Coordinates of C-alpha atoms and ligand atoms in Angstrom, one line a residue:
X14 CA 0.0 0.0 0.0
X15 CA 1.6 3.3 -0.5
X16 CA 2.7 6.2 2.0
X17 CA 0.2 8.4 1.6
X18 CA -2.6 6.2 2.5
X19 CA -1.7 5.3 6.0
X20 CA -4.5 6.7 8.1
X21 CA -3.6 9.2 10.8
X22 CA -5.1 6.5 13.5
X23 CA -4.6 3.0 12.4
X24 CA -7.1 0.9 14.2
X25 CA -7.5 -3.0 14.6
X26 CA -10.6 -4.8 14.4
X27 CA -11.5 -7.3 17.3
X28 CA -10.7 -10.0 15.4
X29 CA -7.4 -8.7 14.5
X30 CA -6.5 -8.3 18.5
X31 CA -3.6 -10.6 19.9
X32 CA -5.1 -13.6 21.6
X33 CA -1.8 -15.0 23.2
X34 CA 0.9 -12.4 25.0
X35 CA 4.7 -12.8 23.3
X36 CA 7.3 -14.5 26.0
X37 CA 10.3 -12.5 24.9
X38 CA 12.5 -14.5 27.0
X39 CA 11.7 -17.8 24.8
X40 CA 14.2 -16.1 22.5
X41 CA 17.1 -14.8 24.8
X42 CA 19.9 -17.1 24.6
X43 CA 21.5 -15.4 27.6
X44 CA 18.5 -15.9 30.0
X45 CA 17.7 -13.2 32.7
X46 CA 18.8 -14.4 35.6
X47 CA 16.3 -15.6 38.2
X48 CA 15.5 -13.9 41.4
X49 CA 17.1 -15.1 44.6
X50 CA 15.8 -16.1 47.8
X51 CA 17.0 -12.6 49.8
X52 CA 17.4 -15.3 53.4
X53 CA 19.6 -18.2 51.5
X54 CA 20.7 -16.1 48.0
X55 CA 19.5 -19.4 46.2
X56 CA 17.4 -19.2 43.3
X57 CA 13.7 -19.1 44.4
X58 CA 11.8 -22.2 44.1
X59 CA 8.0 -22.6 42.9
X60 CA 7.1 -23.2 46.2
X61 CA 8.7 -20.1 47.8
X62 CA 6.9 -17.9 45.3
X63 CA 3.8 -19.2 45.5
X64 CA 2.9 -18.1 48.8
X65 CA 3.7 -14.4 47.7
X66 CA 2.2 -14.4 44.0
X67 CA -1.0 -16.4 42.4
X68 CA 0.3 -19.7 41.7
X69 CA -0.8 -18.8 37.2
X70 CA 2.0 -15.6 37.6
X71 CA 4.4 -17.5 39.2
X72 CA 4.6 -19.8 36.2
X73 CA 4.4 -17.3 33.9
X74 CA 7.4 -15.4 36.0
X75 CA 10.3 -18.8 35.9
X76 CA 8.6 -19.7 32.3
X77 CA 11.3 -18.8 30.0
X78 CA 11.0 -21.2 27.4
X79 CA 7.2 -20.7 26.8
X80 CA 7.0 -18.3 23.5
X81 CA 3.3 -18.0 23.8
X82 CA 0.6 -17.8 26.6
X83 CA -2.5 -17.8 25.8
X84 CA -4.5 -14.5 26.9
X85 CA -7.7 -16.1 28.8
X86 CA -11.4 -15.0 27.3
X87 CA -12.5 -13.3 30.4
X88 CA -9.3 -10.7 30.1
X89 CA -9.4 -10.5 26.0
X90 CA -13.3 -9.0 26.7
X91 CA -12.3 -6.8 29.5
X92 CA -9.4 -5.4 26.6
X93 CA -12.3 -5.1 24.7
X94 CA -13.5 -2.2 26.7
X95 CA -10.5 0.2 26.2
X96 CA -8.2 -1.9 23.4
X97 CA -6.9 -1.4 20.4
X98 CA -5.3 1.7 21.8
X99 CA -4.8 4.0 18.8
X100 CA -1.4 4.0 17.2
X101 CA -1.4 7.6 15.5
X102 CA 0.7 8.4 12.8
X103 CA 2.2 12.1 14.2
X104 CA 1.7 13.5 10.7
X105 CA 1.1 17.1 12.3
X106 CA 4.7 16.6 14.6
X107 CA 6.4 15.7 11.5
X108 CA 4.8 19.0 9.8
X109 CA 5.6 21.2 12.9
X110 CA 8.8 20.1 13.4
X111 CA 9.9 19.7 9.2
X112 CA 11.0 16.4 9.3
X113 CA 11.5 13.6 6.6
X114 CA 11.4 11.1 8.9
X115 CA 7.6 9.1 10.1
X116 CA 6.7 9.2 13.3
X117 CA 4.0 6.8 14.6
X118 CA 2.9 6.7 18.2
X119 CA 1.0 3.8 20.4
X120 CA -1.5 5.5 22.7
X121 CA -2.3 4.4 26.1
X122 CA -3.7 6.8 28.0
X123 CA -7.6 6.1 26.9
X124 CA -8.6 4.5 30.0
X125 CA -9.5 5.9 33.1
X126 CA -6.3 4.9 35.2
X127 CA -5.0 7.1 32.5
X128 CA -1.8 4.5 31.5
X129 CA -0.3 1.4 30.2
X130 CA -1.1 -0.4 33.6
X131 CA -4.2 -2.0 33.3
X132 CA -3.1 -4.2 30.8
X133 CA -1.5 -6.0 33.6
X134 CA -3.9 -5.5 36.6
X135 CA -6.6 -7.2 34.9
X136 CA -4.2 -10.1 34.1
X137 CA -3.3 -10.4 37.8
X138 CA -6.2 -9.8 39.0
X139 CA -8.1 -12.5 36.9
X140 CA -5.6 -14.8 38.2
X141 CA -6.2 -14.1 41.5
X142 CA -9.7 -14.4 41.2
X143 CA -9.4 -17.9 39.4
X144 CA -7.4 -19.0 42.5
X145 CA -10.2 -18.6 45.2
X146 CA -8.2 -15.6 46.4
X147 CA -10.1 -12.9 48.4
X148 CA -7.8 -10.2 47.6
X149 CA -4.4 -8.4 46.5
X150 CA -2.1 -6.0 48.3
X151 CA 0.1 -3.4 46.5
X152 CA 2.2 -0.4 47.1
X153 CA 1.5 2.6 44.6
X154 CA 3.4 5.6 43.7
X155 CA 2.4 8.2 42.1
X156 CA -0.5 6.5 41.5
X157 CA -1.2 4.8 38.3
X158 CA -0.7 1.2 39.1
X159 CA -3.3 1.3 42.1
X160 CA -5.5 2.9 40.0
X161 CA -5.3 0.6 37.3
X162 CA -5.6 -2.5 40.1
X163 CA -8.6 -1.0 41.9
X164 CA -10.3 -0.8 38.1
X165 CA -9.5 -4.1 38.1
X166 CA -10.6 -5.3 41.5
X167 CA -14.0 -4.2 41.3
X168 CA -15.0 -5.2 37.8
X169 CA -14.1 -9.0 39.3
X170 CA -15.3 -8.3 42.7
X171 CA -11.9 -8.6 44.4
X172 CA -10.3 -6.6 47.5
X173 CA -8.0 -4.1 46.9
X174 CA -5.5 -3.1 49.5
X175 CA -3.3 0.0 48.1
X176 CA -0.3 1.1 50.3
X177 CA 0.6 4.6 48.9
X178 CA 3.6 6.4 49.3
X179 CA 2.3 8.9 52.2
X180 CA 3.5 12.3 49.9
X181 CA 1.8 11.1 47.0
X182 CA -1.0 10.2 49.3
X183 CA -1.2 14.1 50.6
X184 CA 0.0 15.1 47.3
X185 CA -2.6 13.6 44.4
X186 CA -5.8 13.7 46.5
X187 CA -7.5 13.0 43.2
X188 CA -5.8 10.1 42.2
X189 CA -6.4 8.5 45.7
X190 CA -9.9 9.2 45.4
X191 CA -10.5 7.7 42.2
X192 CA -8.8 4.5 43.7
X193 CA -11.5 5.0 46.2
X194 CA -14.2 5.3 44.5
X195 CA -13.6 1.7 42.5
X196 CA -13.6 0.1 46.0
X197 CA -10.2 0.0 46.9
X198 CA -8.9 0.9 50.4
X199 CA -5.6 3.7 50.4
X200 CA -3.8 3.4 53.3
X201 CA -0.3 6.1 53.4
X202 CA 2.7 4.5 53.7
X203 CA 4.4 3.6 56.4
X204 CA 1.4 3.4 58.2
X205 CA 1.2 1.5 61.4
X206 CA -0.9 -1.8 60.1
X207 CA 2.1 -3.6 59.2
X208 CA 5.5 -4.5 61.4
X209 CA 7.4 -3.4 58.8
X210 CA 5.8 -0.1 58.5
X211 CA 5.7 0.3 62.7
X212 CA 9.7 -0.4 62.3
X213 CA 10.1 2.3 59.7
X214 CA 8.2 4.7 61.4
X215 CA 10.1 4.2 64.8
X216 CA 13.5 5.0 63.1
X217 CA 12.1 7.9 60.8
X218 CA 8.5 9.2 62.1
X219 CA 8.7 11.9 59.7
X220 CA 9.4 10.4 56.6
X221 CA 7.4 11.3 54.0
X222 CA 7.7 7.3 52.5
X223 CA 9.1 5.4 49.1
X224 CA 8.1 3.2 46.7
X225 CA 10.7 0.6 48.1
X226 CA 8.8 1.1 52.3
X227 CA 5.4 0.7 50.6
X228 CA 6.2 -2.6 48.4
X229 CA 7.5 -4.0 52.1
X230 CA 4.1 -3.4 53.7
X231 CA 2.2 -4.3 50.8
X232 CA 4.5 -7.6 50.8
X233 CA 3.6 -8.5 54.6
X234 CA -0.6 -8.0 54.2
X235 CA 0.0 -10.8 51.5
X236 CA 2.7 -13.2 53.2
X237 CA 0.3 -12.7 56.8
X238 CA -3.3 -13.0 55.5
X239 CA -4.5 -16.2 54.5
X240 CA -6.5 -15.3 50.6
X241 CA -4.6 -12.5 50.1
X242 CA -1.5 -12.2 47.0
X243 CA 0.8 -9.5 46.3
X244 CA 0.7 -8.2 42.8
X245 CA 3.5 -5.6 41.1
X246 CA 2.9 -3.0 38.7
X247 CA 6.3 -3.4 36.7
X248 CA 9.6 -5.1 37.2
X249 CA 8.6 -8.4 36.9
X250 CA 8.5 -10.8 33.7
X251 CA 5.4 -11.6 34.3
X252 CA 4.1 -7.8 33.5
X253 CA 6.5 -7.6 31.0
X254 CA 4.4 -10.7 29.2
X255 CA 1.0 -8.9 30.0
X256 CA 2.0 -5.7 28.6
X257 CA 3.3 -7.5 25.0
X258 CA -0.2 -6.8 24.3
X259 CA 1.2 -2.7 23.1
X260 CA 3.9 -4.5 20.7
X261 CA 2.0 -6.9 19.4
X262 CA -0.8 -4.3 18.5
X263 CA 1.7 -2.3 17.4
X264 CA 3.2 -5.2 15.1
X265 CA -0.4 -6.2 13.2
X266 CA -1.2 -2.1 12.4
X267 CA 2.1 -2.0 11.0
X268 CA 2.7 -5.1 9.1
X269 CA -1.3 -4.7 7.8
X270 CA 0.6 -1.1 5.9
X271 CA 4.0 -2.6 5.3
X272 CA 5.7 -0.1 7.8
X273 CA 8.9 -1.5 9.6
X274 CA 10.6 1.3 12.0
X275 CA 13.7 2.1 12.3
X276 CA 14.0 3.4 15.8
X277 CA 11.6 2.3 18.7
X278 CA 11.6 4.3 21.6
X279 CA 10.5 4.4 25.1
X280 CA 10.3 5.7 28.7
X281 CA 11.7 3.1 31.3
X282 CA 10.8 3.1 35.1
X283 CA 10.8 -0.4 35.8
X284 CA 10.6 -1.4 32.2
X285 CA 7.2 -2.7 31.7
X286 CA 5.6 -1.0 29.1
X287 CA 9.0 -0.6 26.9
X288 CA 9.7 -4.1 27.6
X289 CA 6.0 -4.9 26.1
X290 CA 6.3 -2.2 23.0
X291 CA 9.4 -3.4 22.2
X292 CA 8.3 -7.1 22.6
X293 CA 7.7 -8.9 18.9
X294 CA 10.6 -6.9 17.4
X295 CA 13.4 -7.9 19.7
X296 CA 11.8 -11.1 19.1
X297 CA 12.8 -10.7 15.2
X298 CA 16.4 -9.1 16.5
X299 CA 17.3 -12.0 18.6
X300 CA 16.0 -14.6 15.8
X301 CA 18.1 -12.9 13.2
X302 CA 14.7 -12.1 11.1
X303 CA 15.3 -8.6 11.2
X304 CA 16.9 -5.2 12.9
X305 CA 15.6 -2.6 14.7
X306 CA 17.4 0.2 17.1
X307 CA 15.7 -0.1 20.4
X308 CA 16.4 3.0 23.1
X309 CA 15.0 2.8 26.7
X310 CA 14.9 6.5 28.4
X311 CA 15.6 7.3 31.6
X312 CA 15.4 10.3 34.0
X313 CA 18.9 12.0 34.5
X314 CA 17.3 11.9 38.6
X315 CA 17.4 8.3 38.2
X316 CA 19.9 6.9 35.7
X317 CA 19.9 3.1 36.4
X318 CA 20.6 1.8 32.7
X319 CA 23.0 4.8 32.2
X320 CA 24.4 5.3 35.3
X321 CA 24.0 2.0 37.2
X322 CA 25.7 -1.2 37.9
X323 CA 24.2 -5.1 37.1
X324 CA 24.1 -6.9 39.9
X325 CA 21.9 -8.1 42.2
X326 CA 20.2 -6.2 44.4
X327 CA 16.9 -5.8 46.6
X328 CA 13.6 -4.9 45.0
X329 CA 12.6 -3.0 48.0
X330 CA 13.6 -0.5 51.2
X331 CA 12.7 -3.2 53.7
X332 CA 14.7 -6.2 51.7
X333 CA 12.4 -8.7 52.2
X334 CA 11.5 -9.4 48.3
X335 CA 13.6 -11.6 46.2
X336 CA 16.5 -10.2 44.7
X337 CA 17.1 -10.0 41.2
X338 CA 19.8 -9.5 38.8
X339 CA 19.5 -5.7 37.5
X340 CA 21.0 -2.7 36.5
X341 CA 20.6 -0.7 39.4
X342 CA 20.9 2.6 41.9
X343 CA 20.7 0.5 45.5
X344 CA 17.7 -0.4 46.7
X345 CA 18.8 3.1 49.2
X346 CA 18.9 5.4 46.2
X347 CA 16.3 7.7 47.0
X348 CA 16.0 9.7 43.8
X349 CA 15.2 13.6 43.9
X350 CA 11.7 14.8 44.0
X351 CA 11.5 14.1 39.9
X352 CA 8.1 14.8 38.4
X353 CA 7.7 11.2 36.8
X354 CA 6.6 9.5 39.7
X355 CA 6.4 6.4 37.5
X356 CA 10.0 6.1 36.8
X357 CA 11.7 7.0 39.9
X358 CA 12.3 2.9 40.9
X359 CA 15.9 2.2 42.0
X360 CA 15.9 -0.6 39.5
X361 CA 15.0 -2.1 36.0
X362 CA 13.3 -4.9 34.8
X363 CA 15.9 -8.1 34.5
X364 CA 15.1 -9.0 31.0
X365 CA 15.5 -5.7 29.9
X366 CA 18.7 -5.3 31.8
X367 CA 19.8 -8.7 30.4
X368 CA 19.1 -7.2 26.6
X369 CA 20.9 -4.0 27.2
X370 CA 24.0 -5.8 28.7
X371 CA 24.4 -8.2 25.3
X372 CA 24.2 -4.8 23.4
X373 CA 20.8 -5.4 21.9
X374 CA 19.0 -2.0 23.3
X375 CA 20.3 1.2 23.8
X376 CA 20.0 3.3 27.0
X377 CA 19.5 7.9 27.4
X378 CA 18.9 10.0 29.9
X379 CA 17.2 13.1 29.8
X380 CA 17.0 16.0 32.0
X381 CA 13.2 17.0 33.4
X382 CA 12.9 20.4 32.1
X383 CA 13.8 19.1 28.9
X384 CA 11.1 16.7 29.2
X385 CA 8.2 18.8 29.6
X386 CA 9.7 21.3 26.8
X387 CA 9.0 18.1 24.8
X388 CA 5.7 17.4 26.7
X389 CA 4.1 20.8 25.6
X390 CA 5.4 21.1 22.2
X391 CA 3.7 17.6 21.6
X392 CA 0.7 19.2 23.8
X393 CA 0.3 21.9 21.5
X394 CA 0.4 20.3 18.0
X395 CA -0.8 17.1 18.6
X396 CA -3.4 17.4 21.2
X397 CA -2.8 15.3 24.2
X398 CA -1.6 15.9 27.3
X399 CA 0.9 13.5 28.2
X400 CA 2.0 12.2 31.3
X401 CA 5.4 13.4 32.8
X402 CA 6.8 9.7 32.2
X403 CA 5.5 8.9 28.7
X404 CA 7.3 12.9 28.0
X405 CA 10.6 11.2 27.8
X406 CA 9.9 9.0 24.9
X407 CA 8.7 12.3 22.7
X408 CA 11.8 14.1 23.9
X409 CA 13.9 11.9 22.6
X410 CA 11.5 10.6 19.6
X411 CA 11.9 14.8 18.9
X412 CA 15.8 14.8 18.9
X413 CA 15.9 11.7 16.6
X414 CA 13.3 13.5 13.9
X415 CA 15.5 16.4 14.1
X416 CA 18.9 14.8 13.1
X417 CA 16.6 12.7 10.5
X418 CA 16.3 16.6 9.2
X419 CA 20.1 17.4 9.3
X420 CA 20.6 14.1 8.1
X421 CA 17.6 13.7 5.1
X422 CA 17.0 10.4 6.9
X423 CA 13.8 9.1 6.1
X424 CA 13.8 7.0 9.1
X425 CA 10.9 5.4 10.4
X426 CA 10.2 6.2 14.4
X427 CA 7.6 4.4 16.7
X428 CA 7.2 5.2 20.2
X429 CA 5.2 4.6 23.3
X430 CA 3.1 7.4 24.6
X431 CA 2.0 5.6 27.8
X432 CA 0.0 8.1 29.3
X433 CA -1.7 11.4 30.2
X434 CA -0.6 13.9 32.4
X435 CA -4.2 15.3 34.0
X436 CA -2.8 14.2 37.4
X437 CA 0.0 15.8 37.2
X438 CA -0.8 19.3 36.4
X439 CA 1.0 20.5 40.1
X440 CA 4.4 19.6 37.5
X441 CA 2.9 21.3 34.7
X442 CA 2.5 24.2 37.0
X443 CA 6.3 24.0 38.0
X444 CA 7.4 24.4 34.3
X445 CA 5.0 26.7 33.1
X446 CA 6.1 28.9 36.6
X447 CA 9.6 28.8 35.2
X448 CA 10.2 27.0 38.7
X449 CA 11.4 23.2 37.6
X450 CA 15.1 22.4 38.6
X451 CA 16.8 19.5 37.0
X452 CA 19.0 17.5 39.5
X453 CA 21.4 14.9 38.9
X454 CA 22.9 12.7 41.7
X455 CA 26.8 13.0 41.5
X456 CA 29.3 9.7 40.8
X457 CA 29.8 10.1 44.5
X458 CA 26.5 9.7 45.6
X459 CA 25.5 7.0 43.3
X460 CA 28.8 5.3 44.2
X461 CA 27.6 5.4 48.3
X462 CA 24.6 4.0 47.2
X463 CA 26.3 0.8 45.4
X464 CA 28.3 0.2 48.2
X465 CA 25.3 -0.9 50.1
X466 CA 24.8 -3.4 47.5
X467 CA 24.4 -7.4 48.8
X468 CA 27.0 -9.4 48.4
X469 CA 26.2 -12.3 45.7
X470 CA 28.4 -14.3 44.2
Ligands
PLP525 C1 4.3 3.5 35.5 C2 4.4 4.3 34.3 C3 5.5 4.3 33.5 C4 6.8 3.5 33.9 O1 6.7 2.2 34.2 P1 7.3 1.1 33.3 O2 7.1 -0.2 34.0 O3 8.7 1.4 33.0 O4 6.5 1.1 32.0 C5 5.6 5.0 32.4 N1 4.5 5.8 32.0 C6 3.4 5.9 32.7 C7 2.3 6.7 32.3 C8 3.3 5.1 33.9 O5 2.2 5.2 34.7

């Protein structure tokens, strides 16, 4: 089909929707490497994990051999209700900005959590429904992910218990109430219902929390309370499998127009939705079918591709998760107040890490006033108002167009826009005030916080 007749939105029919998620790690010869138990530093067995997670995502987590999963009825009809997500071809970008190059983006803000995330809640929460469970603790952030789980929760009639971090809690009133309002109970974190929590309080009482202190507590409700699992937003393989679902969308609109890219970019917190975009063309890279450039973007704030060391390391503050093999920060690294909640985690997911370090992906950082320069150029000519975190991906989807335009490259650039911003106007403010600092942890400090790293062998 020619150029000129690829739509500006290219939808899928239902039909046309994946009905199995892509196990990237099928095709990894260097395997990521599996989590360890954090008491005996021995790779965690079935058994171990299966009283944290449903007993369905801990197969899916140690499956790396399994190219396909099948995505169950119940949770293709619940896609139904906010999938396909657009992928827009940014034909009024490329005009602004003068560009040869194409520049296509994946949308996946139209749903009411606002983000990528539900793609995974309903997994995990179907699965935990399946199991007889009565309910699912989690920690949330700035707020997406326990959004997107309490969604999920009430449309299967399962509690929700939502530790968030206590200044996001004060913070995003709005989010929390939306959380509410689907059923789920908020609690700040620390809070004094878990030991944990008590013990963090004790040492700090006026800390204002971390993503790292609320996973702990979130981790106890589930390991204490008989019918209750803990789910995770990101990080995991698991929700790197779940969220395939972008890529694989992504693949079908493309191949149905003969459009390969040249570049796919974007945004990396814990790796989940960049993992999943990127999904079905690493796939091809790794089988030798065909080559892409693949580049994950990360926060100057919090560099832990760029900046950090693979190793193992804690997933949380209160190290009582697994660890896994990562590029990482230290689980200590408490990044600086960055706007994009979403991508402030010490860590990164430990397939993607596993990719970068065999040189198949490549890894930026960005700096945040740059970011939202990006996030309301794109704003302004292309009409939506993207979250903070999916801003990094446009900055650096912009700076690759614009050598494309030194260059006369008619290169061919997909990336993930995995959000909108409407809960994070209180940055927008910053920016617009002139007010928004960019700060960037010295080789000094990042170095103090990899000395706390465990020792594995
Ligand atoms: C959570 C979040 C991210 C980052 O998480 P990943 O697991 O790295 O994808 C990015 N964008 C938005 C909008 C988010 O909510």
């Amino acid at each position: 089909m020619s150029e000129n007749k690829i739509p500006y939105k290219i939808y899928l029919s239902e039909d046309e929707m994946p009905k199995a998620w892509y196990n990237l790690r099928a095709d990894m010869t260097n395997k990521p490497a599996p989590l360890l138990n954090p008491g005996t530093l021995r790779p965690m067995t079935r058994e171990e994990l299966d009283g944290v997670f449903c007993d369905e995502l801990v197969k899916q987590e140690l499956d790396d051999t399994t190219p396909y999963f099948e995505i169950p009825q119940e949770i293709r009809d619940f896609y139904k209700m906010y999938r396909p997500s657009p992928l827009v071809r940014a034909y009024c970008l490329e005009e602004k900005l003068q560009t040869p190059a194409k520049i296509y983006y994946k949308f996946e803000g139209n749903n009411t959590s606002g983000s990528h995330k539900l793609n995974s809640a309903i997994a995990q929460a179907y699965y935990a429904k399946k199991q007889g469970l009565k309910g699912v603790p989690t920690e949330t952030g700035a707020g997406q992910w326990g959004t997107a789980l309490s969604m999920a929760c009430s449309y299967l009639g399962l509690d929700c218990k939502v530790y968030m971090v206590k200044c996001s809690y004060e913070q995003k009133p709005f989010r929390r109430e939306v959380m509410r309002t689907y059923g789920a109970s908020v609690t700040p974190s620390p809070s004094n219902t878990t030991a944990v929590g008590r013990k963090i309080l004790a040492e700090h009482p006026d800390t204002t929390g971390s993503l790292g202190c609320a996973i702990s507590e979130a981790v106890e409700v589930a390991t204490s309370h008989p019918g209750y699992r803990y789910v995770l937003g990101s990080v995991l393989n698991q929700v790197l499998l779940h969220q395939s679902v972008i890529g694989l969308e992504c693949k079908t609109a493309l191949d149905k127009y003969g459009v390969k890219p040249d570049v796919i970019i974007g945004c990396a917190g814990g790796g989940s939705n960049l993992g999943g975009l990127i999904a079905p063309f690493m796939g091809e890279k790794l089988r030798g079918e065909a080559d892409y450039r693949f580049i994950a973007v990360e926060p100057a704030s919090c560099p832990s591709l760029t900046r950090g060391k693979y190793a193992y390391d804690f997933c949380d503050t209160g190290m009582v998760c697994p660890l896994a093999k990562m590029y990482t920060l230290g689980s200590g690294f408490i990044p600086s107040a960055n706007h994009a909640g979403g991508l402030r985690y010490h860590g990164m997911s430990s397939t993607l890490s596993q990719l970068y370090a065999d040189g198949y992906m490549e890894a930026t950082s960005v700096e945040q006033t740059k970011v939202f320069e990006a996030a309301e150029y794109f704003a302004r000519v292309e009409g939506i108002l993207p979250a903070p975190e999916s801003s990094h991906a446009i900055r650096v989807a912009i700076d690759e167009a614009l050598k494309c335009k030194e260059t006369g490259e008619e290169k061919t650039i997909l990336f993930g826009l995995t959000g909108t911003g409407y809960f994070d106007l209180v940055a927008y403010q910053k920016f617009n005030d002139g007010a928004m600092t960019d700060y960037i942890p010295t080789d000094e400090d990042i170095a103090a916080s990899l000395a706390q790293l465990p020792k594995v062998e």
